[in-house]
Amino acid sequence: MPPIARRNLLKAAAVTGAAVPFSWQLATNGPQAAADSPAEKLAAEPVDITWLEDGGLGAAAGSTFGVPWPKGTHPGDRTFTLTTADGEAVPLQTWATAHWPDGSLKWTAHAAGEGLTGSAYKLITGTPAAPAKKVTVAESGGRITVDTGVIRAVIGKGGEQLVRSVTRGSTEIARDGRLVLLRQGDLDDGDHGSAAWERFDGEISGAKVEQRGPVRAVVRIDGKHRKGRRAWLPFSVRLYFYAGAESFRMVHTITYDGDQNKDFIRGLGVRFSVPMRDEAYDRHIRIAGEGKGFLTEAVKGITGLRRDPGAKIRTAQVKGEKLPDPATWDQRVTSRLHLIPTWGDYTLSQLSADGFTLRKRTKPGHGWIAAGGGGRASGFGYVGGVSGGLSFGLRDFWEKFPAQLDIRGAAGDTAEVTLWLWSPEAQPMDLRFYHDGMGQDTFPEQLEGLEITYEDYEPDFGTPYGIARTSELTFWANAATPDADTLVRQAAAVRTPPQLAAGPADIARAKVFGGLFAPVDRSTTAKAKIEDRLDFLFDYHKGQVEQRRWYGFWDYGDIMHTYDGDRHQWRYDVGGYAWDNSELSPDLWLWLAYLRSGRSDIFRFAESMTRHTGEVDAYHLGTWAGLGTRHGVQHFADSAKQQRISTALYRRYYYFLTADERIGDIMHALVDSDETFLVLDPLRKVREDPDYEPDPHALSIGFGTDWSGLAGAWLTEWERRGPKAKKAEARLRSTMETIAAQPNGFVQGSGLYDLDTGKYAIEDEPKVSVSHLSAVFGLVEVCAEVIDLIDMPKFTEAWLDYCRYFNATKAEQKARYGTDFGSLILVQGHSRLDAYAAVRLGDDKLAARAWQKFTEYHEGDGYPDATTSWKTVELEGPQVLEPGVEAAWVSTNATAQYGLAAIQNLALVGDKLPD
C-alpha cells in the first residue's frame, strides 16, 4: 500500500477506533515509530489544510485558521510550519487558543499570508518560515504604526481619526479614516413631518495592540460617537494586517445604547479621504455590480466623444493605464479637454436584497444622472488614479441592506469615500417595539398572551438597548489603478473572505467538542438514507432564507421558527413563532454538520448565524448584559431573557475554527453572567411568593438551560486561559460537584446557588423535576466535553442516569426515582442521550433504544420515518407572494434536534444502526 494511503487509513482509524496492522504503522512512520508513544505518532501526522472554497487566496491579504489536537499530542510550546504540496514552507504565525487540562495544546490558531499560492497545504511540527516582509508594529505618543512591508498605516489612540494615514512607499493612498453616524430624533410618517438629522463622529477612547506579528498584527480601537456633550453608540473596531499585504481588514462593531423612541439611526458609515494627484483623465472610478460586473469610468472621460483622441488613448483609459501627454493626441480633443465635464460624485444604493441603483453627478449643487442598476451589488469600489488609489469593500452588502457606497469630490484634490453600513437614503433605523401590549399589564394577563401568540410580553422588556452588530470591511492601498482581473479578485475576496481549514478527518480525530461527530459515512443503505435527510434539511432551510428574503442589517443570519401552512408562510408576525433566536440549538446542528462534512455552504450559513445570534439576539450593555432573548417577532421582543440564548456554547465552534477576536470578546463577557440571576428572576411570572427577592446566596438556577449556559462560558474561559480562567475552572468544578451530590443528580432539576462560593446547596430530599427543554440548549454537548476533561465519577454517573432514564418507560423511571417523569416530548432529539449512555456503559440495549426512539413516531415530535414525506411542494401565485417551495411539516425546532440526534447517533452508535 502506498505511504499516502497508509497515512489516510491511520487518520481514519484515529477517528473510528478501528485497528490498523502493526506492519502498516511501521511502514508509514519508519523503523523508530514502532517504539513511539501514541501521542508521538499523532504528533508526526501532518494535518491537511485546504481552502474552504475553490480559488484560494485571491486578492485577500491572508488567512487565519484553527486546528484541534488530540489530548497530550503537543506540548504548549510546540511550533508548527505550513508547507505547500511541493514541500515549500509558507510563513506562519501560531498561537494557542485552548489547552487540555494536562497543558497540551487543544486548539491552535495559525496566520498565513505570503506564499499562499496553492490549493493544498500541510501543517506539521517544525520551525516556521519567516516572512520576507514582516509586519511590524511601533507605538509612539498618540499613535500606532503598522507596516506590512508594502503599506504603512498610522492609527490614532485618541481623537476622531481611527486611521490617520495609509501610505505605500512614499505615496499617501488614504487618510482620515473615521466613523460617521447620522441621527434623527423623530420619524416622518408618510407625507407628514419634517424630521431633521444631526451628525455624530466617532471619538476614540482607547487603542491597543493585540497582536504584533511577524505574519499578522491586530489593533483594537474603542470609543463612542460624539456631537457636543453627547456621546453614544459605542464602537469597537479591529484592524488586521498581514505581512507583505497591500490591504487591511476592518471588523466594526456597534452596540445600541439609545432610546428606541427617539434615537433613530439615519446613517452609519466608515469614511476615508483619498488624495487625488493625477490629471482628471488619469483618475478612475470602479464600482462593482452583480457577479463580475463593473462600472468602469474615468473622472474625465475621453471615450465616446465627437472627436476621437485615438484608439490607443481610449483603450488605455478604459484599462486604467496612464495616458500619454495630451500633446500626442488628436489636437481637436486636446484643445477642448477643459470643456469635457468631470464626474466627481458617485453613489451606489442597495436599499433591498434585490435591487441596487447607481448614479453620478459632476459636483454638489448639480443634478444626478442614472448610471445603472441591478440586483445584488458586491459592495466594492475603487477611486484613485494611475499614481495609486484605494479599493474598498463591505461584506454582506446586499444581505445586510440597506447599504450604500459613496464617492465624493473625485474631481478635486481629495476624494471622500464612505461605506455606509446603514444607507442614509433608506428609512431611518426603527427599533421601536411593534405593539402596545394590548392590556397585558399584569403577569396573569401576560401569561394569557403567551397562551395565544406564544410571545412572552412584558412592558419595557422589548428593548434593543444593548444589542450589537458587527460588519466586516476590507481596504487595498493600490500602487496604481488595478486591472480588471485584480478588481474582480478583490471584490470576490470582500464577498467571500478566503478561509483555510482542516478537514473533517483531522478535526474528528482530535476528539474535541466531546467527540460527538464523525466524518460523513454513506457505507450502508441506512446511513446513506440519514445522510440524504440531513442534506435535505440543510438545503431546505438555506433555500428558505433566499425564498423568504430573510435578509437585512438586523435580521441576516437568523431563520424563522414555525410554519403557517394555511398562509403558506412562516409565522413571521405571530409572537413567539417568528424569529428563531437559537431555539433548540440550530447553531449546534449547523456547526456539527460542518465539522463532519467540511462543506463551505454549511460553514458560511453557520458563520452568519453565529454573528447574528451572538450579537443581535443577546445583550452586551445594560441591566441584562449577558442574557439573550427568546424567539419573537423582533429579535429583542420577548420578555424571557435567558442564558440559553446568549450561551458561549453556540459561539465556540466559530471561534476555534477562525480565532475571531470579536467572538472571543462575547464569550469572555459571559464568565460572570451568573450574576444576571440577581437582576432578572426567570421565574418571576409563576412564583407564588409575590415578595420574592433574589438572594445572592440562594439563587434558583436550573441544571439544564441555566447551568449549561454558565458552564459553557466557564469551560471556554478556562481552556482559553483567559483573564478569569482560575475563577471559571473553580466555578465549573464546584457546580459539577454539587449537582452530582444532589439526591437525584440532574433529575433534581435545579438548586440554590451561592454567588460567593459558586456552589449549589445540597437538597435534603430527592425530587423529580425533568423538562424536555433542559438538555436541548447545549447541555448534552457541554456534559460530553466536561466529562472528557474532568475526572469526576459522581458527575458522570449523575449525567448518565439522566441519559438512561429520560427515554425510559414510566415504570422504569418510577422504579428508579419513586415517580415517573410525566409526559415528555422531544423524544427523537433525546435519542442521542441514549446513544451517549450506550457508549459510556457498553450497553447494546441502549444503543438499540437510541435508534428506536430516533425513527419511531412520537406525537408532535420530530421527523419519524413512518410519517415524514421528505419532499417539498411547489408553490406559485396567488397562494404566495413569490413562487417557491414549501415543506409544511418542517419546523426549526424539529430540524435542529433531528440534525443533532442524527449526527451524534451516527458518531456514537453508527455501528449499531439496523440496516
PDB file of C-alpha atoms in Angstrom, residues 196-326:
ATOM      1  CA  ALA A 196     -34.170  66.759  10.915  1.00  0.00           C
ATOM      2  CA  TRP A 197     -30.940  64.834  11.333  1.00  0.00           C
ATOM      3  CA  GLU A 198     -27.643  65.525  13.053  1.00  0.00           C
ATOM      4  CA  ARG A 199     -24.138  64.152  12.582  1.00  0.00           C
ATOM      5  CA  PHE A 200     -22.022  62.418  15.219  1.00  0.00           C
ATOM      6  CA  ASP A 201     -18.362  61.499  14.692  1.00  0.00           C
ATOM      7  CA  GLY A 202     -16.570  58.515  16.147  1.00  0.00           C
ATOM      8  CA  GLU A 203     -14.326  59.534  19.051  1.00  0.00           C
ATOM      9  CA  ILE A 204     -11.597  57.193  20.264  1.00  0.00           C
ATOM     10  CA  SER A 205     -11.452  56.357  23.963  1.00  0.00           C
ATOM     11  CA  GLY A 206      -8.563  53.931  23.647  1.00  0.00           C
ATOM     12  CA  ALA A 207      -6.497  51.828  21.262  1.00  0.00           C
ATOM     13  CA  LYS A 208      -4.231  48.873  21.907  1.00  0.00           C
ATOM     14  CA  VAL A 209      -2.134  46.380  20.003  1.00  0.00           C
ATOM     15  CA  GLU A 210      -3.487  42.850  20.456  1.00  0.00           C
ATOM     16  CA  GLN A 211      -1.034  41.069  18.168  1.00  0.00           C
ATOM     17  CA  ARG A 212       2.327  42.223  16.825  1.00  0.00           C
ATOM     18  CA  GLY A 213       3.371  39.857  14.061  1.00  0.00           C
ATOM     19  CA  PRO A 214       5.558  38.806  12.328  1.00  0.00           C
ATOM     20  CA  VAL A 215       2.839  37.477   9.987  1.00  0.00           C
ATOM     21  CA  ARG A 216      -0.262  39.089  11.497  1.00  0.00           C
ATOM     22  CA  ALA A 217      -0.906  42.199  13.565  1.00  0.00           C
ATOM     23  CA  VAL A 218      -4.164  43.285  15.193  1.00  0.00           C
ATOM     24  CA  VAL A 219      -5.058  46.684  16.622  1.00  0.00           C
ATOM     25  CA  ARG A 220      -8.245  47.321  18.576  1.00  0.00           C
ATOM     26  CA  ILE A 221      -9.849  50.756  18.830  1.00  0.00           C
ATOM     27  CA  ASP A 222     -12.776  51.590  21.119  1.00  0.00           C
ATOM     28  CA  GLY A 223     -14.910  54.664  21.530  1.00  0.00           C
ATOM     29  CA  LYS A 224     -18.293  56.292  21.045  1.00  0.00           C
ATOM     30  CA  HIS A 225     -19.899  58.590  18.517  1.00  0.00           C
ATOM     31  CA  ARG A 226     -19.936  62.178  19.767  1.00  0.00           C
ATOM     32  CA  LYS A 227     -21.543  65.508  18.997  1.00  0.00           C
ATOM     33  CA  GLY A 228     -21.024  68.223  21.560  1.00  0.00           C
ATOM     34  CA  ARG A 229     -21.669  66.873  25.027  1.00  0.00           C
ATOM     35  CA  ARG A 230     -23.469  63.746  23.956  1.00  0.00           C
ATOM     36  CA  ALA A 231     -21.538  60.536  23.278  1.00  0.00           C
ATOM     37  CA  TRP A 232     -23.441  57.356  22.430  1.00  0.00           C
ATOM     38  CA  LEU A 233     -23.460  54.252  20.218  1.00  0.00           C
ATOM     39  CA  PRO A 234     -20.240  52.586  21.447  1.00  0.00           C
ATOM     40  CA  PHE A 235     -17.998  51.093  18.780  1.00  0.00           C
ATOM     41  CA  SER A 236     -15.194  48.575  18.776  1.00  0.00           C
ATOM     42  CA  VAL A 237     -13.050  48.388  15.663  1.00  0.00           C
ATOM     43  CA  ARG A 238     -10.288  45.899  14.945  1.00  0.00           C
ATOM     44  CA  LEU A 239      -7.783  46.380  12.152  1.00  0.00           C
ATOM     45  CA  TYR A 240      -5.993  43.315  10.752  1.00  0.00           C
ATOM     46  CA  PHE A 241      -2.705  43.414   8.852  1.00  0.00           C
ATOM     47  CA  TYR A 242      -0.717  40.593   7.210  1.00  0.00           C
ATOM     48  CA  ALA A 243       2.941  40.533   6.269  1.00  0.00           C
ATOM     49  CA  GLY A 244       3.579  41.554   2.678  1.00  0.00           C
ATOM     50  CA  ALA A 245      -0.014  42.678   2.151  1.00  0.00           C
ATOM     51  CA  GLU A 246      -1.237  45.745   0.329  1.00  0.00           C
ATOM     52  CA  SER A 247      -4.552  45.558   2.158  1.00  0.00           C
ATOM     53  CA  PHE A 248      -6.023  45.557   5.643  1.00  0.00           C
ATOM     54  CA  ARG A 249      -9.280  44.328   7.116  1.00  0.00           C
ATOM     55  CA  MET A 250     -11.637  46.116   9.492  1.00  0.00           C
ATOM     56  CA  VAL A 251     -14.103  44.407  11.842  1.00  0.00           C
ATOM     57  CA  HIS A 252     -16.545  47.076  13.024  1.00  0.00           C
ATOM     58  CA  THR A 253     -18.972  46.549  15.920  1.00  0.00           C
ATOM     59  CA  ILE A 254     -21.603  48.908  17.279  1.00  0.00           C
ATOM     60  CA  THR A 255     -23.726  48.397  20.392  1.00  0.00           C
ATOM     61  CA  TYR A 256     -27.056  50.194  20.501  1.00  0.00           C
ATOM     62  CA  ASP A 257     -27.493  52.262  23.660  1.00  0.00           C
ATOM     63  CA  GLY A 258     -30.041  54.799  22.516  1.00  0.00           C
ATOM     64  CA  ASP A 259     -33.701  55.430  23.244  1.00  0.00           C
ATOM     65  CA  GLN A 260     -35.708  53.377  20.768  1.00  0.00           C
ATOM     66  CA  ASN A 261     -38.383  56.101  20.653  1.00  0.00           C
ATOM     67  CA  LYS A 262     -36.131  58.978  19.653  1.00  0.00           C
ATOM     68  CA  ASP A 263     -32.676  57.759  18.611  1.00  0.00           C
ATOM     69  CA  PHE A 264     -33.241  56.713  15.022  1.00  0.00           C
ATOM     70  CA  ILE A 265     -30.082  55.990  13.072  1.00  0.00           C
ATOM     71  CA  ARG A 266     -30.280  57.713   9.696  1.00  0.00           C
ATOM     72  CA  GLY A 267     -26.851  56.647   8.514  1.00  0.00           C
ATOM     73  CA  LEU A 268     -23.878  54.678   9.852  1.00  0.00           C
ATOM     74  CA  GLY A 269     -20.627  54.638   7.947  1.00  0.00           C
ATOM     75  CA  VAL A 270     -16.864  54.340   7.642  1.00  0.00           C
ATOM     76  CA  ARG A 271     -15.190  57.209   5.754  1.00  0.00           C
ATOM     77  CA  PHE A 272     -11.760  57.772   4.234  1.00  0.00           C
ATOM     78  CA  SER A 273     -10.208  60.661   2.329  1.00  0.00           C
ATOM     79  CA  VAL A 274      -8.224  59.776  -0.786  1.00  0.00           C
ATOM     80  CA  PRO A 275      -5.709  62.264  -2.244  1.00  0.00           C
ATOM     81  CA  MET A 276      -6.216  62.791  -5.986  1.00  0.00           C
ATOM     82  CA  ARG A 277      -2.880  63.651  -7.610  1.00  0.00           C
ATOM     83  CA  ASP A 278      -3.385  62.738 -11.233  1.00  0.00           C
ATOM     84  CA  GLU A 279      -4.918  64.619 -14.103  1.00  0.00           C
ATOM     85  CA  ALA A 280      -8.667  64.212 -14.269  1.00  0.00           C
ATOM     86  CA  TYR A 281      -8.391  61.950 -17.317  1.00  0.00           C
ATOM     87  CA  ASP A 282      -5.983  59.708 -15.333  1.00  0.00           C
ATOM     88  CA  ARG A 283      -8.378  59.359 -12.397  1.00  0.00           C
ATOM     89  CA  HIS A 284     -10.553  56.281 -12.302  1.00  0.00           C
ATOM     90  CA  ILE A 285     -13.798  55.113 -10.761  1.00  0.00           C
ATOM     91  CA  ARG A 286     -14.597  51.432 -10.427  1.00  0.00           C
ATOM     92  CA  ILE A 287     -17.838  50.249  -8.813  1.00  0.00           C
ATOM     93  CA  ALA A 288     -18.814  46.587  -8.725  1.00  0.00           C
ATOM     94  CA  GLY A 289     -22.285  45.481  -9.615  1.00  0.00           C
ATOM     95  CA  GLU A 290     -23.519  41.912  -9.553  1.00  0.00           C
ATOM     96  CA  GLY A 291     -21.196  38.944 -10.140  1.00  0.00           C
ATOM     97  CA  LYS A 292     -18.169  40.158 -12.066  1.00  0.00           C
ATOM     98  CA  GLY A 293     -19.924  43.289 -13.318  1.00  0.00           C
ATOM     99  CA  PHE A 294     -18.203  46.672 -13.021  1.00  0.00           C
ATOM    100  CA  LEU A 295     -18.806  50.303 -13.852  1.00  0.00           C
ATOM    101  CA  THR A 296     -15.501  51.313 -15.466  1.00  0.00           C
ATOM    102  CA  GLU A 297     -15.090  55.065 -15.855  1.00  0.00           C
ATOM    103  CA  ALA A 298     -12.701  57.984 -15.613  1.00  0.00           C
ATOM    104  CA  VAL A 299     -13.425  61.223 -13.802  1.00  0.00           C
ATOM    105  CA  LYS A 300     -12.911  62.952 -17.151  1.00  0.00           C
ATOM    106  CA  GLY A 301     -13.815  60.504 -19.871  1.00  0.00           C
ATOM    107  CA  ILE A 302     -12.253  60.757 -23.313  1.00  0.00           C
ATOM    108  CA  THR A 303     -14.215  57.910 -24.895  1.00  0.00           C
ATOM    109  CA  GLY A 304     -17.410  58.374 -26.853  1.00  0.00           C
ATOM    110  CA  LEU A 305     -16.577  61.972 -27.762  1.00  0.00           C
ATOM    111  CA  ARG A 306     -17.452  63.610 -31.044  1.00  0.00           C
ATOM    112  CA  ARG A 307     -13.748  63.838 -31.721  1.00  0.00           C
ATOM    113  CA  ASP A 308     -11.514  60.799 -31.268  1.00  0.00           C
ATOM    114  CA  PRO A 309      -8.239  61.139 -29.291  1.00  0.00           C
ATOM    115  CA  GLY A 310      -7.058  57.846 -30.822  1.00  0.00           C
ATOM    116  CA  ALA A 311      -7.778  54.162 -30.250  1.00  0.00           C
ATOM    117  CA  LYS A 312      -4.687  53.582 -28.099  1.00  0.00           C
ATOM    118  CA  ILE A 313      -5.632  56.529 -25.885  1.00  0.00           C
ATOM    119  CA  ARG A 314      -9.179  55.309 -25.435  1.00  0.00           C
ATOM    120  CA  THR A 315      -8.109  51.742 -24.737  1.00  0.00           C
ATOM    121  CA  ALA A 316      -5.535  52.874 -22.184  1.00  0.00           C
ATOM    122  CA  GLN A 317      -8.085  54.942 -20.267  1.00  0.00           C
ATOM    123  CA  VAL A 318     -10.567  52.080 -20.069  1.00  0.00           C
ATOM    124  CA  LYS A 319      -7.797  49.813 -18.776  1.00  0.00           C
ATOM    125  CA  GLY A 320      -6.815  52.378 -16.148  1.00  0.00           C
ATOM    126  CA  GLU A 321      -3.368  52.980 -17.619  1.00  0.00           C
ATOM    127  CA  LYS A 322      -1.529  56.298 -17.646  1.00  0.00           C
ATOM    128  CA  LEU A 323      -2.296  58.256 -20.781  1.00  0.00           C
ATOM    129  CA  PRO A 324       0.482  59.773 -22.869  1.00  0.00           C
ATOM    130  CA  ASP A 325       0.990  63.512 -22.993  1.00  0.00           C
ATOM    131  CA  PRO A 326      -2.132  65.135 -24.491  1.00  0.00           C
TER     132      PRO A 326
END
